[in-house]
CSV table of C-alpha atoms and ligand atoms in Angstrom, one decimal:
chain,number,residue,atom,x,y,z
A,1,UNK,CA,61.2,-33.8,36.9
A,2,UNK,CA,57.4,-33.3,37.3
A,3,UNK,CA,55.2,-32.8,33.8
A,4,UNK,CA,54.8,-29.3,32.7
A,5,UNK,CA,51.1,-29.6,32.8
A,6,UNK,CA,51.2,-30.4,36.6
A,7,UNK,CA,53.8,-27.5,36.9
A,8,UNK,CA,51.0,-25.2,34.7
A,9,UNK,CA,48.0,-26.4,37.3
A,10,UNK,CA,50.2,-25.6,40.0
A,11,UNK,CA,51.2,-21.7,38.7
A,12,UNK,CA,48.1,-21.4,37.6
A,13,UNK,CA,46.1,-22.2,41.0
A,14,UNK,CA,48.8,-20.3,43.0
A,15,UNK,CA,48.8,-17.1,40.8
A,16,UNK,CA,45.1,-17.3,39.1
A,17,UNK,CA,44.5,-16.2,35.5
A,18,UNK,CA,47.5,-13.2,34.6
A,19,UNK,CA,44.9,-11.9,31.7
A,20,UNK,CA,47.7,-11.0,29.3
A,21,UNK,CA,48.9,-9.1,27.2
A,22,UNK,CA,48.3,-5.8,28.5
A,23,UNK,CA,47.2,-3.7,25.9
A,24,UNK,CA,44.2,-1.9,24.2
A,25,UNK,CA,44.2,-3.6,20.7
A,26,UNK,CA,46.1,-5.7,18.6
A,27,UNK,CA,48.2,-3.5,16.9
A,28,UNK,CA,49.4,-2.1,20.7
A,29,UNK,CA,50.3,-5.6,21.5
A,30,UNK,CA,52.6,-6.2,18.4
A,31,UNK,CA,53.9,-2.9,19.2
A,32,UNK,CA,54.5,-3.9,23.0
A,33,UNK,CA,56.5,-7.3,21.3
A,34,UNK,CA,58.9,-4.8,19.8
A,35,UNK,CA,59.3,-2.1,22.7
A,36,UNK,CA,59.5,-4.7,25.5
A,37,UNK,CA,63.3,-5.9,24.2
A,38,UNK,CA,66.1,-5.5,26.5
A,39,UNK,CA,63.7,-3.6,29.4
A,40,UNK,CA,61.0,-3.5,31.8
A,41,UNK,CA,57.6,-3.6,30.5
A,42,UNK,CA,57.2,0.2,32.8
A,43,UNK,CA,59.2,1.8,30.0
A,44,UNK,CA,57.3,0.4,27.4
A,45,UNK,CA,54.1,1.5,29.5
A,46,UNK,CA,55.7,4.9,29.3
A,47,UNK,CA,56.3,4.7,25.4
A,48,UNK,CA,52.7,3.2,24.5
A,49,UNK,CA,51.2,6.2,26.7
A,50,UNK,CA,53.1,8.9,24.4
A,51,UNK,CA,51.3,7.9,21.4
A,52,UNK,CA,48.4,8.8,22.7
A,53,UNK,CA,45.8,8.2,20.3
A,54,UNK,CA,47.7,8.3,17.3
A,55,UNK,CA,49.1,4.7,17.6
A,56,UNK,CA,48.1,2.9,15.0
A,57,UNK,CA,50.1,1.5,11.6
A,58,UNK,CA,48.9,5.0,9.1
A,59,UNK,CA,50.8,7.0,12.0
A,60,UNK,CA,53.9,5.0,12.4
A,61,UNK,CA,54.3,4.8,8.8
A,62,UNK,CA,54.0,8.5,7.9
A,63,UNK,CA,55.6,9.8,11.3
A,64,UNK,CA,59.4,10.7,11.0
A,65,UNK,CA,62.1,8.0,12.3
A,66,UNK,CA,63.1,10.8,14.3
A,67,UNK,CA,59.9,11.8,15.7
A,68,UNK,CA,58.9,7.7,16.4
A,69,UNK,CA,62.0,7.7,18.2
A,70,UNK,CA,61.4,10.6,20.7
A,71,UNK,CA,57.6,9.2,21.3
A,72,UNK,CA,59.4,5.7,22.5
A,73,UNK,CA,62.9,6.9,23.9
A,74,UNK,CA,61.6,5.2,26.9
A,75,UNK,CA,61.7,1.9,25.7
A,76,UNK,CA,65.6,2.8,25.7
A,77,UNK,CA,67.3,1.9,22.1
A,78,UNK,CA,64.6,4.3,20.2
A,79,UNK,CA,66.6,5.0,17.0
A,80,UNK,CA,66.7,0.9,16.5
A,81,UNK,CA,63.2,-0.1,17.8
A,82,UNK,CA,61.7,3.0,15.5
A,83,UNK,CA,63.6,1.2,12.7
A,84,UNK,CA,62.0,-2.2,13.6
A,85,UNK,CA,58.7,-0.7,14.2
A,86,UNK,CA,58.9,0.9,11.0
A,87,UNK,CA,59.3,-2.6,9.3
A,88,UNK,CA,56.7,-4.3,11.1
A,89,UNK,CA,54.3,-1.7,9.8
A,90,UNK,CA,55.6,-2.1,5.8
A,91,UNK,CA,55.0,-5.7,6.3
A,92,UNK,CA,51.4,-5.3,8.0
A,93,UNK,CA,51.2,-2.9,4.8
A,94,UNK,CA,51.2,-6.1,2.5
A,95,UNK,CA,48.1,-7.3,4.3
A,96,UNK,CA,46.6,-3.7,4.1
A,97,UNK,CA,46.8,-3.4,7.9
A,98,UNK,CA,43.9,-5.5,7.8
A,99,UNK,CA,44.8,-8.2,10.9
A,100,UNK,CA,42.1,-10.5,10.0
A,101,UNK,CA,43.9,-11.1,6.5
A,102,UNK,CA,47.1,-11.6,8.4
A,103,UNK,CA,45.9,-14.2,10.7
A,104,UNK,CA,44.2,-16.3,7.7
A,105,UNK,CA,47.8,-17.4,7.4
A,106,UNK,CA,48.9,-20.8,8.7
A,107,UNK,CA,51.0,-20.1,12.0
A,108,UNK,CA,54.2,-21.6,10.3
A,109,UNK,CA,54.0,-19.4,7.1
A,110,UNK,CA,53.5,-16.4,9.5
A,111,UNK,CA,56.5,-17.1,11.9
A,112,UNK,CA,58.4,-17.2,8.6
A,113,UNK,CA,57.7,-14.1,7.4
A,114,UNK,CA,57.7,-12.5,10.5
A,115,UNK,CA,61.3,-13.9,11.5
A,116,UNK,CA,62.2,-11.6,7.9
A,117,UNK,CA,61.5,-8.5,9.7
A,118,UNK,CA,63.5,-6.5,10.6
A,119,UNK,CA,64.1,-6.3,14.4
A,120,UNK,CA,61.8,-9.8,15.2
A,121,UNK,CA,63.7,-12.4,16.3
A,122,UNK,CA,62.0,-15.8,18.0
A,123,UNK,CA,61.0,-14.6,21.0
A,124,UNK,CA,59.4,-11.5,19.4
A,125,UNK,CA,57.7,-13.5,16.7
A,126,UNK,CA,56.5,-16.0,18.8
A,127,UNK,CA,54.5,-13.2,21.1
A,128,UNK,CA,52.9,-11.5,18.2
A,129,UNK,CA,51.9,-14.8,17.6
A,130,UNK,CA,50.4,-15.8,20.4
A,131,UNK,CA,49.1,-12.9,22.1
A,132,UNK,CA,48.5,-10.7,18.9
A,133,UNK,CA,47.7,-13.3,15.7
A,134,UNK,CA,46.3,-16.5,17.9
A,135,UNK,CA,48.6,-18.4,16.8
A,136,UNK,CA,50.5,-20.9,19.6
A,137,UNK,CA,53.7,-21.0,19.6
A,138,UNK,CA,55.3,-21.1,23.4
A,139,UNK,CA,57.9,-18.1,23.9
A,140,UNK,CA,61.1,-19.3,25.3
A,141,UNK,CA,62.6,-16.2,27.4
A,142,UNK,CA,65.3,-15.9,29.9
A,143,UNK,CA,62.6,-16.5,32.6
A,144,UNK,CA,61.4,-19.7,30.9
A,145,UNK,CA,65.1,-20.7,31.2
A,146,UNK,CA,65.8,-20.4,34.3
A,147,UNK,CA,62.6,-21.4,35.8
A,148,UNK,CA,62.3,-24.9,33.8
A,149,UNK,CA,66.0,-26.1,34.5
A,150,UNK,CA,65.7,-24.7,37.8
A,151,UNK,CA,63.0,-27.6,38.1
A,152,UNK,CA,65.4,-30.2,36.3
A,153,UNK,CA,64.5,-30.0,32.8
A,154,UNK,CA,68.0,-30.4,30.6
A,155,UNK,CA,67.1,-27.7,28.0
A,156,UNK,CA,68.4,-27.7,24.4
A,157,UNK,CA,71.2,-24.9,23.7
A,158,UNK,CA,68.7,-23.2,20.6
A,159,UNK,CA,65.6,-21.1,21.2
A,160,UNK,CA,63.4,-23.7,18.6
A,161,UNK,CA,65.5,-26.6,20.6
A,162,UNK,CA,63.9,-25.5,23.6
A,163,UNK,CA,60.3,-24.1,22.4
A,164,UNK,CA,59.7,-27.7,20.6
A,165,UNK,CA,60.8,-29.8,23.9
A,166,UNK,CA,58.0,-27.8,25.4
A,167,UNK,CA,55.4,-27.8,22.9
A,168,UNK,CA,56.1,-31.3,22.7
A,169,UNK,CA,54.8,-31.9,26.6
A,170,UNK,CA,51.7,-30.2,26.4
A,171,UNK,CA,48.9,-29.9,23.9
A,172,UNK,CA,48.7,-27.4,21.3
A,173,UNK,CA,46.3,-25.1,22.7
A,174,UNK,CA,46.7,-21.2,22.1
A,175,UNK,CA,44.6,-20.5,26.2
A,176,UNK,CA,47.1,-22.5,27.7
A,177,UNK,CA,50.7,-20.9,25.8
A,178,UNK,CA,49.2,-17.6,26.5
A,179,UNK,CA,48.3,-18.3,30.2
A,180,UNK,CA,51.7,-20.8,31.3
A,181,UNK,CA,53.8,-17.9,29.4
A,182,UNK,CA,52.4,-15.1,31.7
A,183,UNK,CA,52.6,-17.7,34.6
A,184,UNK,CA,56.5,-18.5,34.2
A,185,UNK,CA,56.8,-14.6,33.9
A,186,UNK,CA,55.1,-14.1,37.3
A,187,UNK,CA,56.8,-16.9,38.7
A,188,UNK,CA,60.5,-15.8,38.1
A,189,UNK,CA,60.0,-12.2,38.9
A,190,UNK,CA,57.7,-13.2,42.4
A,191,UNK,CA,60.1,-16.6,43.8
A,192,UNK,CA,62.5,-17.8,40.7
A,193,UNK,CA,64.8,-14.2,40.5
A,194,UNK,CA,68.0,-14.8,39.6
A,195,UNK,CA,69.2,-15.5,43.5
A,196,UNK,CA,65.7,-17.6,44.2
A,197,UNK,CA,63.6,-16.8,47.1
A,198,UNK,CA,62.4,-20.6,47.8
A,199,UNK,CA,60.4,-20.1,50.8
A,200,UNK,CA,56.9,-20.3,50.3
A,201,UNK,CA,57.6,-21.3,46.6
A,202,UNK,CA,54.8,-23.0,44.9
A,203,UNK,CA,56.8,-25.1,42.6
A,204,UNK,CA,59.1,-25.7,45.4
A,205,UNK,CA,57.8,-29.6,46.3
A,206,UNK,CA,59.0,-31.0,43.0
A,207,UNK,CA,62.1,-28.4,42.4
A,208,UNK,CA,65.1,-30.3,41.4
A,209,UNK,CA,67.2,-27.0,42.4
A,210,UNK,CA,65.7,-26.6,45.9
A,211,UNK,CA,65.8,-31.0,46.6
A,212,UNK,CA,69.9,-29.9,46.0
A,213,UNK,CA,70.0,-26.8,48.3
A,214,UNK,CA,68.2,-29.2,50.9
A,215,UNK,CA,70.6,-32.4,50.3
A,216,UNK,CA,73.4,-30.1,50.7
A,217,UNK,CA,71.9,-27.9,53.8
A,218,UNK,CA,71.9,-31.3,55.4
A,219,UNK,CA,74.9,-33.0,54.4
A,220,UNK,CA,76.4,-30.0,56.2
A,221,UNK,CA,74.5,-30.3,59.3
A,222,UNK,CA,75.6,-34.3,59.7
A,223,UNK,CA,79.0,-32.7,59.0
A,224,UNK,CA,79.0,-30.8,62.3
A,225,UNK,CA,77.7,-33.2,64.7
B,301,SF4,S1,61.9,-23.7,44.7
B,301,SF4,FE1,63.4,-22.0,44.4
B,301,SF4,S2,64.7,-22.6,42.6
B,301,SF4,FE2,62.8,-23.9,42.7
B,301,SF4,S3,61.4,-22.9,41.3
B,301,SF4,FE3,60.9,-22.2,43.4
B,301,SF4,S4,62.2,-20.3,43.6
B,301,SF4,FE4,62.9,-21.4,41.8
């Protein structure tokens, strides 16, 4: 099983910098956390671009549920994610939608009350940490998953399980969460899918998944002669 900071390096020099998150300001990127559950990040594209340039906390928390829903029905699930987005903004409203207040919290205290909104779960929180409040916490998403026990890793059966093995191999640093979390996201949508394309892979050298497809592949051939 080869250290995750080899497998960063190795992403990293193979993809070059991913520049995440996409968005204009903060406040879009929290927003983005919410709209990007359960589909692509092109609807959410979609939704961000019908707010034109009202998006901002003061709109979503005067605008009607039913209108917030129509502006992002094509994030799919409006009526819920207008609901959570509603939330987010009455909590930001304790901190006078001033971010700079909100991030003078320590990260823990902030993934606490964060995890109390409505509609944030881990992996929600744990992007508006990292990409919106710089605070590092690695997200753990179906992608991460995959590609890390893909490479042999024997992953714990909880989201924290899993975040903590990882934040335990590599050192705290907010650049580096931000960057391998983008990476792994490349990686499993360009090589890693769900039916992996390992030719040309550039994890494929120390991939406990592919060394098995190879032992097999070969087994078989001996079989025949
Ligand atoms: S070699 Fe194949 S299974 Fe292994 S990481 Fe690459 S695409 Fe995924």
């Amino acid at each position: 099983m080869q250290d995750l900071r080899v497998v960063y390096k190795t992403l990293l020099d193979f993809y070059g910098p991913r520049n995440w998150w996409p968005a204009k300001t903060t406040f879009e990127m929290m927003v983005g956390a919410i709209l990007t559950q359960n589909t692509a990040w092109t609807n959410v594209e979609k939704a961000i671009a019908n707010f034109g340039e009202r998006l901002s906390p003061e709109f979503i928390e005067t605008v009607s549920q039913e209108e917030l829903g129509e502006i992002i029905r094509p994030s799919g699930y409006y009526n819920q994610k207008a609901i959570y987005l509603k939330a987010l903004t009455a909590w930001l409203k304790k901190y006078s939608y001033d971010l700079n207040k909100v991030m003078k919290n320590q990260g823990e205290a902030l993934r606490r009350e964060l995890l109390s909104v409505k509609g944030v779960g881990r992996e929600t929180a744990d992007s508006i940490l990292t990409y919106a409040l710089e605070k590092p916490f690695f997200i753990v998403d179906a992608y991460t998953k995959r590609v890390l026990a893909r490479l042999g890793y024997e992953l714990p059966s909880t989201y924290d399980g899993i975040r903590l093995l990882i934040e335990g191999k590599l050192p705290r640093d907010l650049d580096l969460y931000n960057e391998f979390h983008a990476l792994i996201v490349e990686q499993a949508k360009s090589f890693c899918q769900k039916k992996p394309l390992c030719e040309g892979c550039p994890l494929g050298s120390f991939c406990v998944k592919k060394a098995r497809q190879n032992s097999r592949k070969e087994a078989l051939a001996r079989g025949k002669k």
